[in-house]
Amino acid sequence: MGSPQHVSHVRASSSASTDVDGGGLNGNQDNLLPIANVGRIMKDVLPPQAKISKHAKEIIQECATEFVGFVTGEASERCHQERRKTINGDDICHAMRSLGLDHYADAMRGYLRRYRESEEVAAALNNNNGREIQIDVRDELSIFRSNEQRQGRN
Amino acid sequence: MRQARPYSGMFCGGVSARTGPHALPLARIKKIMKRSAGEAAAGDGGARMISGEAPVVFSKACELFIAELTRRAWAATLEGKRRTVHREDVADAVRNTDLFDFLVDVVTNDND
């Protein structure tokens, strides 16, 4: 992994310091992902009897922030090479793949596709604001859905 | 239940998947992205622009990432016959996962 950007890569989470504002090691939280959200996600994947130390939450907060920075740096480099100014979702997926994060790239490609589809629907709804829209919601009604599809769509 | 009104709760300000509840705040993600995009692009002096969908992708990707890292850390916790995940468990998880090589500095060096 000897890409040039790695050498000049500044840690996205390099605010970890011992300043006491807000308590804990990560006093200045502005350039990190919020620890409350991080903690909630962690709690959701662990069994109920599990506990999480504050330091563990903080280190994962930094790791997740670094994850964003690391992938973004690669995506930004790609945009630069292709003379594009805007980093989009595809660039993120490609960057993940370049960095060996294939299963993330695959998962995000599907997610991105569904997101774009839903944005198209939203745009159509917004454009028709005030006028009657025909939406076929049969798909949404549980009676027409198989059991599998009904579970955990988020 | 949501099925009766698939777009309930999203009428104010228009309907959009962008405004839906995300596990991590989009504005903060965008901020972190801008910092990294700016640094990587230091050569051409330009901050990159970031499309609206990019933070949405990261919100989900980070959720998966945190989940994976947490589960791996928990495996280390169990190995130590404990029930509280400690910082060292996270460090172990990072060291044991090739994919997480980019995090080695984060878990071993917290003095800046």
CSV table of C-alpha atoms in Angstrom, one decimal:
chain,number,residue,atom,x,y,z
A,1,MET,CA,0.0,0.0,0.0
A,2,GLY,CA,2.5,2.6,-1.1
A,3,SER,CA,0.3,5.2,-2.6
A,4,PRO,CA,1.8,8.7,-2.3
A,5,GLN,CA,-1.2,10.1,-0.4
A,6,HIS,CA,-0.5,7.7,2.4
A,7,VAL,CA,2.8,9.4,3.2
A,8,SER,CA,1.3,12.8,3.6
A,9,HIS,CA,-1.8,11.4,5.2
A,10,VAL,CA,-2.6,13.3,8.4
A,11,ARG,CA,-4.7,11.3,10.8
A,12,ALA,CA,-8.2,12.5,10.6
A,13,SER,CA,-8.6,11.8,14.3
A,14,SER,CA,-5.5,13.7,15.4
A,15,SER,CA,-7.3,15.7,17.9
A,16,ALA,CA,-6.9,13.0,20.6
A,17,SER,CA,-5.2,15.0,23.3
A,18,THR,CA,-5.3,15.2,27.0
A,19,ASP,CA,-7.2,18.4,27.3
A,20,VAL,CA,-9.8,18.2,29.9
A,21,ASP,CA,-12.7,20.0,28.2
A,22,GLY,CA,-15.6,17.6,28.1
A,23,GLY,CA,-13.7,15.0,30.0
A,24,GLY,CA,-11.9,11.9,28.7
A,25,LEU,CA,-9.1,11.8,26.2
A,26,ASN,CA,-11.0,13.2,23.3
A,27,GLY,CA,-11.8,16.6,24.8
A,28,ASN,CA,-12.3,18.5,21.6
A,29,GLN,CA,-15.0,16.4,19.8
A,30,ASP,CA,-15.6,18.6,16.8
A,31,ASN,CA,-13.5,16.8,14.3
A,32,LEU,CA,-14.5,13.3,15.5
A,33,LEU,CA,-17.7,11.4,15.0
A,34,PRO,CA,-20.0,11.9,18.0
A,35,ILE,CA,-19.2,9.5,20.8
A,36,ALA,CA,-22.9,9.1,21.7
A,37,ASN,CA,-23.7,7.8,18.2
A,38,VAL,CA,-20.7,5.6,18.2
A,39,GLY,CA,-21.6,4.2,21.6
A,40,ARG,CA,-25.1,3.4,20.5
A,41,ILE,CA,-24.0,1.5,17.5
A,42,MET,CA,-21.5,-0.5,19.6
A,43,LYS,CA,-24.2,-1.3,22.1
A,44,ASP,CA,-26.5,-2.6,19.4
A,45,VAL,CA,-24.1,-5.2,18.2
A,46,LEU,CA,-23.0,-6.5,21.6
A,47,PRO,CA,-24.9,-8.9,23.8
A,48,PRO,CA,-27.0,-7.3,26.6
A,49,GLN,CA,-24.6,-8.3,29.3
A,50,ALA,CA,-21.6,-6.6,27.6
A,51,LYS,CA,-20.1,-3.4,28.9
A,52,ILE,CA,-18.0,-0.9,27.1
A,53,SER,CA,-15.3,1.1,28.8
A,54,LYS,CA,-15.2,4.8,28.0
A,55,HIS,CA,-11.7,4.5,26.5
A,56,ALA,CA,-12.8,1.7,24.2
A,57,LYS,CA,-15.6,4.0,22.9
A,58,GLU,CA,-13.1,6.8,22.4
A,59,ILE,CA,-10.7,4.6,20.5
A,60,ILE,CA,-13.4,3.3,18.2
A,61,GLN,CA,-14.6,6.9,17.8
A,62,GLU,CA,-11.1,7.7,16.5
A,63,CYS,CA,-10.9,4.6,14.4
A,64,ALA,CA,-14.2,5.3,12.7
A,65,THR,CA,-13.2,8.9,12.1
A,66,GLU,CA,-9.9,7.7,10.6
A,67,PHE,CA,-11.9,5.3,8.4
A,68,VAL,CA,-13.7,8.3,6.9
A,69,GLY,CA,-10.6,10.2,6.4
A,70,PHE,CA,-8.6,7.4,5.0
A,71,VAL,CA,-11.2,6.4,2.4
A,72,THR,CA,-11.9,10.1,1.5
A,73,GLY,CA,-8.3,10.8,0.9
A,74,GLU,CA,-8.1,8.0,-1.6
A,75,ALA,CA,-11.4,9.1,-3.2
A,76,SER,CA,-10.1,12.6,-3.4
A,77,GLU,CA,-6.9,11.5,-5.1
A,78,ARG,CA,-8.9,9.6,-7.7
A,79,CYS,CA,-11.0,12.7,-8.4
A,80,HIS,CA,-7.9,14.7,-8.8
A,81,GLN,CA,-6.5,12.2,-11.3
A,82,GLU,CA,-9.7,12.2,-13.3
A,83,ARG,CA,-9.9,16.0,-13.1
A,84,ARG,CA,-13.2,16.0,-11.3
A,85,LYS,CA,-14.0,18.4,-8.5
A,86,THR,CA,-16.8,16.6,-6.7
A,87,ILE,CA,-16.4,13.4,-4.7
A,88,ASN,CA,-19.5,11.3,-5.1
A,89,GLY,CA,-20.8,8.0,-3.7
A,90,ASP,CA,-19.2,6.0,-6.5
A,91,ASP,CA,-15.8,7.4,-5.7
A,92,ILE,CA,-16.2,6.3,-2.1
A,93,CYS,CA,-17.0,2.8,-3.3
A,94,HIS,CA,-14.1,2.7,-5.6
A,95,ALA,CA,-11.8,4.0,-2.9
A,96,MET,CA,-12.9,1.3,-0.6
A,97,ARG,CA,-12.1,-1.3,-3.2
A,98,SER,CA,-8.7,0.2,-3.9
A,99,LEU,CA,-7.9,0.1,-0.2
A,100,GLY,CA,-8.8,-3.6,0.1
A,101,LEU,CA,-12.1,-2.9,1.8
A,102,ASP,CA,-14.0,-5.0,-0.7
A,103,HIS,CA,-16.9,-6.1,1.4
A,104,TYR,CA,-17.6,-2.5,2.3
A,105,ALA,CA,-17.4,-1.5,-1.3
A,106,ASP,CA,-19.9,-4.2,-2.3
A,107,ALA,CA,-22.3,-3.4,0.5
A,108,MET,CA,-22.2,0.3,-0.2
A,109,ARG,CA,-22.7,-0.1,-4.0
A,110,GLY,CA,-26.1,-1.7,-3.2
A,111,TYR,CA,-26.9,0.9,-0.6
A,112,LEU,CA,-26.0,3.7,-2.9
A,113,ARG,CA,-28.2,2.3,-5.6
A,114,ARG,CA,-31.2,2.1,-3.3
A,115,TYR,CA,-30.5,5.5,-2.0
A,116,ARG,CA,-30.4,7.0,-5.5
A,117,GLU,CA,-33.6,5.3,-6.4
A,118,SER,CA,-35.3,6.7,-3.3
A,119,GLU,CA,-34.0,10.2,-4.1
A,120,GLU,CA,-35.6,9.9,-7.5
A,121,VAL,CA,-38.9,9.1,-6.0
A,122,ALA,CA,-38.5,12.0,-3.5
A,123,ALA,CA,-37.8,14.4,-6.3
A,124,ALA,CA,-40.9,13.3,-8.2
A,125,LEU,CA,-42.9,13.8,-5.0
A,126,ASN,CA,-41.5,17.2,-4.4
A,127,ASN,CA,-42.1,18.3,-8.0
A,128,ASN,CA,-45.7,17.3,-7.7
A,129,ASN,CA,-46.2,19.1,-4.4
A,130,GLY,CA,-49.9,20.0,-4.2
A,131,ARG,CA,-51.0,18.0,-7.1
A,132,GLU,CA,-52.4,14.5,-6.9
A,133,ILE,CA,-49.8,11.8,-7.3
A,134,GLN,CA,-50.4,8.2,-8.2
A,135,ILE,CA,-48.3,6.0,-6.0
A,136,ASP,CA,-48.6,2.3,-6.2
A,137,VAL,CA,-48.2,1.3,-2.6
A,138,ARG,CA,-49.2,-2.3,-3.0
A,139,ASP,CA,-45.5,-3.2,-2.6
A,140,GLU,CA,-45.4,-1.4,0.7
A,141,LEU,CA,-48.4,-3.2,2.2
A,142,SER,CA,-47.4,-6.2,4.3
A,143,ILE,CA,-50.2,-8.3,2.8
A,144,PHE,CA,-48.3,-8.4,-0.5
A,145,ARG,CA,-44.9,-8.8,1.0
A,146,SER,CA,-43.1,-12.0,1.7
A,147,ASN,CA,-41.9,-12.6,5.3
A,148,GLU,CA,-38.2,-12.0,4.3
A,149,GLN,CA,-38.8,-8.6,2.9
A,150,ARG,CA,-40.7,-7.5,5.9
A,151,GLN,CA,-37.8,-8.0,8.2
A,152,GLY,CA,-35.4,-5.3,9.1
A,153,ARG,CA,-35.5,-2.9,6.2
A,154,ASN,CA,-33.3,0.0,7.1
B,1,MET,CA,-46.9,1.1,11.5
B,2,ARG,CA,-45.0,2.6,8.6
B,3,GLN,CA,-46.6,0.5,5.9
B,4,ALA,CA,-49.8,2.5,5.9
B,5,ARG,CA,-47.9,5.8,5.3
B,6,PRO,CA,-44.6,5.0,3.7
B,7,TYR,CA,-43.3,8.6,3.8
B,8,SER,CA,-44.7,9.7,7.1
B,9,GLY,CA,-42.6,12.1,9.0
B,10,MET,CA,-40.8,13.4,6.0
B,11,PHE,CA,-43.2,15.9,4.7
B,12,CYS,CA,-41.7,19.0,6.2
B,13,GLY,CA,-39.2,20.5,3.9
B,14,GLY,CA,-39.9,18.0,1.2
B,15,VAL,CA,-39.4,14.3,1.0
B,16,SER,CA,-35.8,13.0,0.8
B,17,ALA,CA,-33.8,10.0,1.9
B,18,ARG,CA,-31.1,12.5,2.7
B,19,THR,CA,-33.1,13.9,5.7
B,20,GLY,CA,-34.0,10.5,7.1
B,21,PRO,CA,-32.6,9.4,10.4
B,22,HIS,CA,-29.0,8.3,10.0
B,23,ALA,CA,-26.9,6.5,12.6
B,24,LEU,CA,-24.3,9.3,12.3
B,25,PRO,CA,-24.7,13.0,11.7
B,26,LEU,CA,-24.2,13.9,8.0
B,27,ALA,CA,-22.8,17.4,8.8
B,28,ARG,CA,-20.1,16.0,11.0
B,29,ILE,CA,-19.2,13.4,8.4
B,30,LYS,CA,-19.0,16.0,5.7
B,31,LYS,CA,-16.7,18.1,7.9
B,32,ILE,CA,-14.3,15.2,8.4
B,33,MET,CA,-14.4,14.5,4.7
B,34,LYS,CA,-13.6,18.0,3.8
B,35,ARG,CA,-10.5,18.0,6.0
B,36,SER,CA,-9.2,14.8,4.5
B,37,ALA,CA,-10.1,15.8,0.9
B,38,GLY,CA,-8.4,19.1,1.4
B,39,GLU,CA,-5.2,17.5,2.7
B,40,ALA,CA,-5.0,14.9,-0.1
B,41,ALA,CA,-5.6,17.6,-2.7
B,42,ALA,CA,-3.0,19.9,-1.2
B,43,GLY,CA,-1.0,19.6,-4.4
B,44,ASP,CA,-3.5,21.4,-6.5
B,45,GLY,CA,-4.5,23.8,-3.7
B,46,GLY,CA,-8.1,22.8,-3.9
B,47,ALA,CA,-10.6,21.5,-1.5
B,48,ARG,CA,-12.8,19.0,-3.1
B,49,MET,CA,-16.5,19.4,-3.3
B,50,ILE,CA,-18.5,16.7,-1.7
B,51,SER,CA,-21.8,15.5,-3.2
B,52,GLY,CA,-24.8,15.1,-0.9
B,53,GLU,CA,-24.8,11.4,-1.2
B,54,ALA,CA,-21.2,10.8,0.0
B,55,PRO,CA,-21.9,11.5,3.7
B,56,VAL,CA,-25.0,9.3,3.4
B,57,VAL,CA,-22.8,6.4,2.2
B,58,PHE,CA,-20.3,7.0,5.0
B,59,SER,CA,-23.1,7.1,7.6
B,60,LYS,CA,-24.0,3.6,6.7
B,61,ALA,CA,-20.4,2.4,6.0
B,62,CYS,CA,-19.2,3.7,9.4
B,63,GLU,CA,-22.1,1.9,11.1
B,64,LEU,CA,-20.9,-1.3,9.5
B,65,PHE,CA,-17.3,-0.5,10.3
B,66,ILE,CA,-18.0,0.3,14.0
B,67,ALA,CA,-20.1,-2.9,14.2
B,68,GLU,CA,-17.3,-5.0,12.7
B,69,LEU,CA,-14.6,-3.5,14.9
B,70,THR,CA,-16.7,-3.8,18.0
B,71,ARG,CA,-17.5,-7.5,17.3
B,72,ARG,CA,-13.8,-8.3,16.8
B,73,ALA,CA,-12.9,-6.4,20.0
B,74,TRP,CA,-15.6,-8.3,21.8
B,75,ALA,CA,-13.9,-11.6,20.7
B,76,ALA,CA,-10.8,-10.4,22.4
B,77,THR,CA,-12.8,-9.5,25.5
B,78,LEU,CA,-14.3,-13.0,25.7
B,79,GLU,CA,-10.9,-14.5,25.3
B,80,GLY,CA,-9.8,-12.6,28.4
B,81,LYS,CA,-12.9,-13.9,30.1
B,82,ARG,CA,-14.2,-10.5,30.7
B,83,ARG,CA,-17.4,-8.7,29.9
B,84,THR,CA,-16.2,-5.2,29.5
B,85,VAL,CA,-14.6,-4.2,26.2
B,86,HIS,CA,-11.4,-2.3,26.9
B,87,ARG,CA,-9.2,-0.2,24.7
B,88,GLU,CA,-6.7,-3.1,24.4
B,89,ASP,CA,-9.3,-5.4,23.0
B,90,VAL,CA,-9.9,-2.9,20.2
B,91,ALA,CA,-6.1,-2.7,19.7
B,92,ASP,CA,-6.0,-6.5,19.5
B,93,ALA,CA,-8.8,-6.5,16.9
B,94,VAL,CA,-6.9,-4.0,14.8
B,95,ARG,CA,-3.6,-5.9,15.0
B,96,ASN,CA,-5.3,-9.2,14.1
B,97,THR,CA,-7.1,-7.8,11.0
B,98,ASP,CA,-5.0,-7.1,7.9
B,99,LEU,CA,-7.7,-4.8,6.6
B,100,PHE,CA,-7.3,-2.5,9.6
B,101,ASP,CA,-3.6,-1.9,9.1
B,102,PHE,CA,-4.4,1.8,8.5
B,103,LEU,CA,-5.6,2.0,12.1
B,104,VAL,CA,-2.4,0.7,13.7
B,105,ASP,CA,-1.2,4.2,14.6
B,106,VAL,CA,-4.6,5.2,16.0
B,107,VAL,CA,-4.6,2.4,18.5
B,108,THR,CA,-1.0,2.4,19.5
B,109,ASN,CA,-0.1,6.1,19.4
B,110,ASP,CA,-2.4,8.6,21.1
B,111,ASN,CA,0.1,11.2,21.9
B,112,ASP,CA,0.1,13.9,19.3
